[in-house]
Coordinates of C-alpha atoms in Angstrom, one line a residue:
Chain A
M11 CA 0.0 0.0 0.0
A12 CA 1.4 3.3 -1.1
A13 CA 0.0 5.4 1.7
V14 CA -2.4 4.9 4.7
P15 CA -5.9 5.8 3.3
A16 CA -8.0 8.4 5.2
L17 CA -10.9 6.4 6.4
N18 CA -14.2 7.5 8.1
L19 CA -16.7 5.0 9.6
Y20 CA -20.4 5.9 10.0
A21 CA -21.1 3.8 13.1
F22 CA -23.3 3.0 16.1
W23 CA -22.1 1.5 19.3
R24 CA -24.3 -1.6 19.3
T25 CA -24.4 -3.0 15.8
S26 CA -22.9 -6.3 15.0
A27 CA -21.8 -5.2 11.5
T28 CA -20.0 -2.2 12.9
F29 CA -18.2 -4.4 15.4
R30 CA -16.9 -6.5 12.5
V31 CA -15.4 -3.6 10.7
R32 CA -13.9 -2.1 13.9
V33 CA -12.1 -5.4 14.7
A34 CA -10.7 -5.6 11.1
L35 CA -9.5 -2.0 11.3
N36 CA -7.8 -2.7 14.7
L37 CA -6.2 -6.0 13.5
K38 CA -4.8 -4.2 10.4
N39 CA -3.8 -1.2 12.4
L40 CA -5.6 1.2 10.1
P41 CA -6.5 4.5 11.6
V42 CA -10.1 5.7 11.2
T43 CA -12.4 8.5 12.3
E44 CA -16.0 7.8 13.3
T45 CA -19.3 9.6 12.7
F46 CA -21.9 8.5 15.2
I47 CA -25.3 7.6 13.8
N48 CA -27.9 7.1 16.6
M49 CA -30.0 4.1 15.5
D50 CA -32.1 4.4 18.7
A51 CA -33.1 7.9 17.5
G52 CA -33.7 6.6 13.9
E53 CA -30.8 8.6 12.4
Q54 CA -30.0 5.8 10.0
R55 CA -33.3 6.6 8.2
S56 CA -32.5 10.4 8.0
E57 CA -32.5 11.9 4.5
A58 CA -28.8 12.8 4.9
Y59 CA -27.7 9.3 5.9
L60 CA -29.9 7.5 3.3
K61 CA -27.9 9.4 0.7
I62 CA -24.8 7.7 1.9
N63 CA -26.4 4.3 2.6
P64 CA -29.8 3.8 0.8
L65 CA -30.7 0.7 2.8
G66 CA -30.2 2.7 6.0
G67 CA -27.8 0.1 7.5
L68 CA -24.7 0.5 9.5
P69 CA -21.8 0.8 9.1
T70 CA -20.6 2.7 6.0
L71 CA -16.9 3.2 5.3
V72 CA -15.7 6.2 3.3
E73 CA -12.2 6.5 2.0
A74 CA -11.5 10.1 1.3
G75 CA -12.2 10.9 -2.4
H76 CA -14.1 7.7 -3.1
P77 CA -17.8 6.6 -2.9
P78 CA -19.1 5.2 0.3
I79 CA -18.8 1.4 0.9
T80 CA -21.7 -0.3 2.6
Q81 CA -22.2 -3.9 3.8
S82 CA -19.8 -5.2 6.4
L83 CA -18.6 -8.2 4.4
A84 CA -17.8 -6.0 1.4
I85 CA -15.9 -3.7 3.7
L86 CA -13.9 -6.5 5.2
E87 CA -12.9 -7.7 1.8
F88 CA -12.0 -4.1 0.9
L89 CA -9.8 -3.8 3.9
E90 CA -8.2 -7.1 3.1
E91 CA -7.3 -5.8 -0.4
T92 CA -6.3 -2.3 1.0
Q93 CA -4.0 -3.6 3.7
P94 CA -3.3 -7.3 3.0
L95 CA -1.4 -7.9 6.2
P96 CA -2.2 -9.4 8.6
A97 CA -4.3 -11.5 6.3
L98 CA -7.9 -12.2 7.4
L99 CA -8.4 -14.8 4.7
P100 CA -6.3 -18.0 4.1
A101 CA -4.0 -18.1 1.1
D102 CA -5.6 -21.2 -0.7
R103 CA -8.9 -20.9 -2.6
H104 CA -10.5 -23.8 -0.7
G105 CA -9.6 -22.3 2.7
R106 CA -10.8 -18.9 1.5
A107 CA -14.1 -20.5 0.4
R108 CA -14.5 -22.2 3.8
V109 CA -13.9 -18.9 5.7
R110 CA -16.2 -16.9 3.4
S111 CA -18.9 -19.6 3.8
L112 CA -18.7 -19.4 7.6
C113 CA -18.9 -15.6 7.4
N114 CA -22.0 -15.8 5.3
M115 CA -23.7 -18.3 7.6
L116 CA -23.3 -15.7 10.3
A117 CA -23.4 -12.3 8.6
A118 CA -25.9 -13.2 5.9
D119 CA -28.0 -16.1 7.1
T120 CA -28.3 -15.2 10.8
H121 CA -27.7 -11.5 11.5
P122 CA -30.1 -9.9 8.9
L123 CA -33.0 -11.7 10.6
I124 CA -32.6 -9.8 13.9
T125 CA -31.9 -6.3 12.6
P126 CA -34.0 -3.2 13.8
R127 CA -35.9 -3.0 10.5
V128 CA -37.1 -6.6 11.0
K129 CA -38.1 -5.9 14.6
K130 CA -40.0 -2.8 13.5
Y131 CA -42.0 -4.8 10.9
L132 CA -42.8 -7.7 13.3
T133 CA -43.8 -5.5 16.2
T134 CA -45.9 -3.0 14.1
E135 CA -47.3 -5.3 11.4
A136 CA -47.3 -8.8 12.9
G137 CA -48.3 -8.1 16.5
F138 CA -45.0 -9.3 18.0
D139 CA -44.7 -8.4 21.7
D140 CA -41.4 -8.4 23.6
A141 CA -41.7 -12.2 24.3
A142 CA -42.4 -13.0 20.7
W143 CA -39.5 -10.9 19.5
R144 CA -37.2 -12.6 22.0
R145 CA -38.3 -16.1 20.8
W146 CA -37.6 -14.9 17.2
Q147 CA -34.1 -13.7 18.2
T148 CA -33.4 -16.9 20.1
Q149 CA -34.6 -19.0 17.1
W150 CA -32.2 -17.5 14.6
F151 CA -29.2 -17.1 16.9
T152 CA -29.7 -20.7 17.9
T153 CA -30.1 -22.0 14.3
G154 CA -27.1 -20.1 13.1
L155 CA -24.7 -20.8 15.9
A156 CA -25.7 -24.5 16.1
A157 CA -25.0 -24.9 12.4
V158 CA -21.6 -23.1 12.8
E159 CA -20.8 -25.3 15.9
Q160 CA -21.6 -28.4 13.9
R161 CA -19.1 -27.3 11.3
L162 CA -16.4 -26.1 13.6
S163 CA -16.6 -29.1 15.8
T164 CA -16.3 -31.6 13.0
E165 CA -14.2 -30.0 10.2
A166 CA -10.5 -30.7 10.2
Q167 CA -9.5 -27.1 9.3
T168 CA -10.8 -25.8 12.7
G169 CA -7.9 -24.9 15.0
L170 CA -7.6 -22.5 17.9
Y171 CA -9.7 -20.2 15.7
C172 CA -12.4 -20.9 13.1
H173 CA -9.7 -21.7 10.4
G174 CA -6.4 -22.8 11.7
D175 CA -4.6 -21.1 14.6
T176 CA -4.7 -17.6 13.2
V177 CA -7.5 -15.2 13.8
G178 CA -9.4 -14.2 10.7
M179 CA -12.6 -13.1 9.0
A180 CA -14.7 -16.0 10.2
D181 CA -13.7 -15.3 13.8
I182 CA -14.7 -11.6 13.4
C183 CA -18.1 -12.6 12.1
L184 CA -18.6 -15.2 14.8
A185 CA -17.5 -12.8 17.6
S186 CA -19.8 -10.1 16.2
V187 CA -22.9 -12.3 16.3
V188 CA -22.1 -13.4 19.8
A189 CA -21.4 -9.8 20.9
V190 CA -24.8 -8.6 19.7
M191 CA -26.5 -11.6 21.2
R192 CA -24.9 -10.7 24.6
V193 CA -26.2 -7.1 24.2
F194 CA -29.7 -8.5 23.9
K195 CA -29.0 -11.0 26.8
I196 CA -29.9 -14.0 24.6
E197 CA -28.1 -17.3 25.5
V198 CA -27.4 -20.2 23.2
H199 CA -26.2 -23.4 24.9
N200 CA -24.2 -26.5 23.8
I201 CA -21.9 -24.6 21.4
P202 CA -18.5 -25.4 23.2
T203 CA -16.3 -24.9 20.1
V204 CA -17.9 -21.5 19.4
D205 CA -17.6 -20.5 23.0
A206 CA -13.9 -21.4 23.1
I207 CA -13.1 -19.5 19.9
V208 CA -15.1 -16.4 21.0
A209 CA -13.3 -16.5 24.4
R210 CA -9.9 -16.5 22.5
C211 CA -11.0 -13.6 20.4
S212 CA -12.3 -11.7 23.5
A213 CA -8.8 -11.8 24.9
L214 CA -7.3 -10.1 21.9
D215 CA -6.8 -6.3 22.1
A216 CA -8.3 -5.8 18.6
F217 CA -11.6 -7.3 19.8
V218 CA -11.6 -5.7 23.2
R219 CA -11.3 -2.3 21.7
A220 CA -14.3 -3.0 19.4
E221 CA -16.6 -4.2 22.2
P222 CA -20.0 -2.5 21.9
A223 CA -20.0 -1.3 25.5
R224 CA -16.7 0.6 25.0
Q225 CA -17.9 2.7 22.1
V226 CA -19.2 6.3 22.0
G227 CA -22.9 6.3 22.7
A228 CA -23.0 3.1 24.7
P229 CA -25.0 3.3 28.0
V230 CA -22.9 3.7 31.1
Q231 CA -22.8 0.2 32.8
Chain B
M13 CA -6.0 -23.1 -14.0
A14 CA -4.1 -26.3 -14.5
A15 CA -7.1 -28.5 -15.2
V16 CA -10.9 -28.2 -15.2
P17 CA -12.0 -29.2 -11.7
A18 CA -14.7 -31.9 -11.3
L19 CA -17.6 -30.1 -9.7
N20 CA -20.9 -31.3 -8.4
L21 CA -23.7 -29.0 -7.3
Y22 CA -26.4 -30.0 -4.8
A23 CA -29.3 -28.0 -6.2
F24 CA -33.1 -27.4 -6.3
W25 CA -34.8 -25.9 -9.3
R26 CA -36.4 -22.9 -7.6
T27 CA -33.8 -21.4 -5.2
S28 CA -32.4 -18.0 -5.8
A29 CA -29.0 -19.0 -4.4
T30 CA -28.7 -22.0 -6.7
F31 CA -29.6 -19.7 -9.7
R32 CA -26.6 -17.5 -8.8
V33 CA -24.2 -20.4 -8.9
R34 CA -25.6 -21.8 -12.1
V35 CA -25.2 -18.5 -13.9
A36 CA -21.6 -18.1 -12.7
L37 CA -20.8 -21.7 -13.8
N38 CA -22.4 -20.9 -17.2
L39 CA -20.5 -17.6 -17.7
K40 CA -17.2 -19.3 -16.8
N41 CA -18.0 -22.3 -18.9
L42 CA -17.3 -24.7 -16.1
P43 CA -18.9 -28.1 -16.4
V44 CA -20.8 -29.4 -13.4
T45 CA -23.0 -32.3 -12.5
E46 CA -26.1 -31.8 -10.3
T47 CA -27.6 -33.7 -7.4
F48 CA -31.3 -32.8 -6.9
I49 CA -32.4 -32.0 -3.4
N50 CA -36.2 -31.7 -3.2
M51 CA -36.9 -28.8 -0.9
D52 CA -40.6 -29.2 -1.2
A53 CA -40.2 -32.7 0.3
G54 CA -37.8 -31.4 3.0
E55 CA -34.8 -33.3 1.7
Q56 CA -32.6 -30.3 2.7
R57 CA -33.2 -31.3 6.3
S58 CA -32.4 -35.0 5.8
E59 CA -29.6 -36.4 7.9
A60 CA -27.5 -37.1 4.8
Y61 CA -27.8 -33.6 3.4
L62 CA -27.2 -31.9 6.8
K63 CA -23.8 -33.6 6.9
I64 CA -22.9 -31.8 3.7
N65 CA -24.6 -28.5 4.7
P66 CA -25.4 -28.2 8.4
L67 CA -27.6 -25.1 7.9
G68 CA -29.8 -27.1 5.4
G69 CA -29.5 -24.5 2.7
L70 CA -29.0 -24.8 -1.0
P71 CA -26.8 -24.9 -3.0
T72 CA -23.6 -26.7 -2.0
L73 CA -20.7 -27.1 -4.4
V74 CA -18.3 -29.9 -4.1
E75 CA -15.0 -30.1 -6.0
A76 CA -13.9 -33.7 -6.1
G77 CA -11.4 -34.4 -3.3
H78 CA -12.3 -31.3 -1.3
P79 CA -14.8 -30.4 1.5
P80 CA -18.2 -29.1 0.4
I81 CA -18.6 -25.3 -0.1
T82 CA -21.8 -23.7 1.1
Q83 CA -23.2 -20.2 0.8
S84 CA -23.7 -18.8 -2.7
L85 CA -21.6 -15.7 -2.3
A86 CA -18.7 -17.8 -1.0
I87 CA -19.2 -20.2 -4.0
L88 CA -19.2 -17.2 -6.4
E89 CA -15.9 -15.9 -5.0
F90 CA -14.5 -19.5 -5.2
L91 CA -15.4 -19.8 -8.8
E92 CA -13.9 -16.4 -9.5
E93 CA -10.6 -17.6 -8.0
T94 CA -10.8 -21.0 -9.7
Q95 CA -11.5 -19.7 -13.1
P96 CA -10.7 -16.0 -13.2
L97 CA -12.0 -15.4 -16.8
P98 CA -14.4 -14.0 -17.6
A99 CA -14.0 -11.8 -14.5
L100 CA -17.2 -11.3 -12.4
L101 CA -15.5 -8.7 -10.2
P102 CA -13.9 -5.5 -11.4
A103 CA -10.1 -5.1 -11.2
D104 CA -9.9 -2.2 -8.8
R105 CA -10.5 -2.5 -5.1
H106 CA -13.1 0.3 -5.0
G107 CA -15.0 -1.3 -7.8
R108 CA -14.8 -4.7 -6.2
A109 CA -16.1 -3.2 -3.0
R110 CA -19.1 -1.6 -4.8
V111 CA -20.0 -4.9 -6.5
R112 CA -19.7 -6.9 -3.3
S113 CA -21.8 -4.3 -1.5
L114 CA -24.6 -4.6 -4.0
C115 CA -24.3 -8.4 -3.8
N116 CA -24.7 -8.3 -0.1
M117 CA -27.7 -5.9 -0.2
L118 CA -29.4 -8.6 -2.3
A119 CA -28.1 -12.0 -1.2
A120 CA -27.5 -11.1 2.5
D121 CA -29.9 -8.3 3.4
T122 CA -32.9 -9.3 1.2
H123 CA -32.9 -13.0 0.3
P124 CA -32.4 -14.6 3.8
L125 CA -35.6 -13.0 4.9
I126 CA -37.8 -14.9 2.5
T127 CA -36.3 -18.4 2.7
P128 CA -38.3 -21.5 3.5
R129 CA -37.1 -21.8 7.1
V130 CA -38.3 -18.2 7.8
K131 CA -41.7 -19.1 6.2
K132 CA -41.9 -22.2 8.3
Y133 CA -41.3 -20.2 11.5
L134 CA -43.7 -17.4 10.7
T135 CA -46.5 -19.7 9.6
T136 CA -46.2 -22.2 12.4
E137 CA -45.1 -20.0 15.3
A138 CA -46.4 -16.5 14.4
G139 CA -49.8 -17.3 12.9
F140 CA -48.9 -16.0 9.4
D141 CA -51.5 -17.0 6.8
D142 CA -50.8 -16.8 3.1
A143 CA -51.7 -13.2 2.9
A144 CA -49.4 -12.2 5.8
W145 CA -46.6 -14.2 4.2
R146 CA -47.1 -12.5 0.9
R147 CA -47.1 -9.1 2.6
W148 CA -43.8 -10.1 4.3
Q149 CA -42.3 -11.2 1.0
T150 CA -43.4 -8.0 -0.7
Q151 CA -42.0 -5.9 2.1
W152 CA -38.5 -7.3 1.8
F153 CA -38.3 -7.6 -1.9
T154 CA -39.5 -4.0 -2.1
T155 CA -37.1 -2.7 0.5
G156 CA -34.1 -4.4 -1.0
L157 CA -34.8 -3.6 -4.6
A158 CA -35.8 0.0 -4.0
A159 CA -32.5 0.5 -2.2
V160 CA -30.6 -1.1 -5.0
E161 CA -32.5 1.0 -7.6
Q162 CA -31.6 4.1 -5.6
R163 CA -27.9 3.2 -5.9
L164 CA -28.0 2.0 -9.5
S165 CA -29.9 5.0 -10.8
T166 CA -27.7 7.6 -9.1
E167 CA -24.1 6.1 -9.0
A168 CA -21.8 6.9 -11.8
Q169 CA -20.3 3.4 -12.0
T170 CA -23.6 2.0 -13.3
G171 CA -23.6 1.1 -17.0
L172 CA -25.5 -1.3 -19.1
Y173 CA -25.1 -3.6 -16.1
C174 CA -24.8 -2.9 -12.4
H175 CA -21.1 -2.0 -12.7
G176 CA -20.0 -0.8 -16.1
D177 CA -21.0 -2.4 -19.3
T178 CA -19.9 -6.0 -18.4
V179 CA -22.0 -8.5 -16.7
G180 CA -20.8 -9.5 -13.3
M181 CA -21.4 -10.7 -9.7
A182 CA -23.9 -7.9 -8.8
D183 CA -26.0 -8.7 -11.9
I184 CA -26.1 -12.3 -10.9
C185 CA -27.4 -11.5 -7.5
L186 CA -29.9 -9.0 -8.8
A187 CA -31.2 -11.3 -11.4
S188 CA -31.4 -14.1 -8.8
V189 CA -33.6 -12.1 -6.5
V190 CA -35.9 -11.0 -9.3
A191 CA -36.1 -14.6 -10.6
V192 CA -37.3 -15.9 -7.3
M193 CA -39.6 -13.0 -6.9
R194 CA -41.2 -13.9 -10.2
V195 CA -41.6 -17.5 -9.1
F196 CA -43.6 -16.3 -6.2
K197 CA -45.5 -13.8 -8.5
I198 CA -44.5 -10.8 -6.3
E199 CA -44.3 -7.5 -8.2
V200 CA -42.1 -4.5 -7.3
H201 CA -42.8 -1.3 -9.2
N202 CA -40.8 1.9 -10.0
I203 CA -37.4 0.2 -10.3
P204 CA -36.7 1.0 -14.0
T205 CA -32.9 0.7 -13.7
V206 CA -33.2 -2.7 -12.1
D207 CA -35.8 -3.8 -14.7
A208 CA -33.5 -2.7 -17.6
I209 CA -30.5 -4.5 -16.2
V210 CA -32.4 -7.7 -15.4
A211 CA -33.9 -7.6 -19.0
R212 CA -30.3 -7.4 -20.4
C213 CA -29.3 -10.4 -18.2
S214 CA -32.3 -12.3 -19.2
A215 CA -31.2 -12.1 -22.8
L216 CA -27.9 -13.8 -22.1
D217 CA -27.5 -17.5 -22.7
A218 CA -25.8 -18.0 -19.3
F219 CA -28.9 -16.6 -17.5
V220 CA -31.5 -18.3 -19.7
R221 CA -30.0 -21.7 -19.1
A222 CA -30.1 -21.0 -15.3
E223 CA -33.8 -20.1 -15.2
P224 CA -35.7 -21.9 -12.5
A225 CA -38.4 -23.1 -14.8
R226 CA -35.8 -24.9 -17.0
Q227 CA -34.3 -26.9 -14.3
V228 CA -34.9 -30.6 -13.3
G229 CA -37.8 -30.8 -10.9
A230 CA -39.5 -27.6 -12.0
P231 CA -43.3 -28.0 -12.6
V232 CA -44.3 -28.3 -16.3
Q233 CA -45.7 -25.0 -17.4

């Protein structure tokens, strides 16, 4: 990389997708400024923000002089290409496919089901009360994490982390889903491999600094 | 690529994610055999298939001698690395980020909301009848496609296709969502840029051959 790019992240303290990007920026030691978008106040649906991210999701990454980049997995791939080391994807195409598949099981097949826009629809249009929403959240966290546990506990490529003994993109996605699950105080049991890997991630400085509770805007504990 | 890999695809005629992979295989002229998994009969939840794909989703791609690859976006990236030409991603990292972002808006933020497992939960646990399920489908197809339309109609990188004048990964994801929407006879209006790009895709042989109605297991029209 010729020069360190000037990066700005539109972010909210709690979101799982923002957590992913923060960890990757930390691991790659890329400096970033942040613009706080208050999702609890609906700022992600403001006219100004929808011009940056038409789906109203968080986060959005902007490299100075370039169009905004949305969608956390696209941002992670962008950061990997911008600053290749330390690598968050394995070098071989089968390993890369496995890591990307795990990422998508979490960030694409699990997380989109429990986002604020889905909650809004289910509570206003489908009569979900708090208990029904909690059952919904539990259903999809459990489904996603149990499937990931099944893979991690049986596949030979699993090591201290999701893929071998080096932290990478799948660990970021896994820790991000568990982090948001903890924010909502949902518990999923019988996922020992997931729990062990997340515990290892949680001990790393790059993950600690990305914890939702440590971000600007988080409620004081 | 040293030799053409021996590929087998676990597939069902109707699924949007399978459509994506079929188009990419066609565009890259990679030969593939198919194993039919009947989702209407619940075969994706059989013990045998769950060993291949623990989340019970379709498709799964297997290269002989290697572990199964699940998740359509991971498979598309794998095919891109396996057979780089014709390229489905742009050469520059900002272009690649834009295409991957569009892919994720469709394959990650739209499609997972209207999958069979979500339908099963909403109909059995949340009292959704056919009309409620149809409103749910319409809500997420509309949200996703309107956001993509907003981007495609305003961003300078849009050309004859989603990114420039060459068909690529974002077009595959866009056409796949529209294809499954048509299977369910849902209509989304006021998306002229999306409609024009999908019409261009639909004229290409690689997309025609991937159409759900032309696959093994599809109902006779």
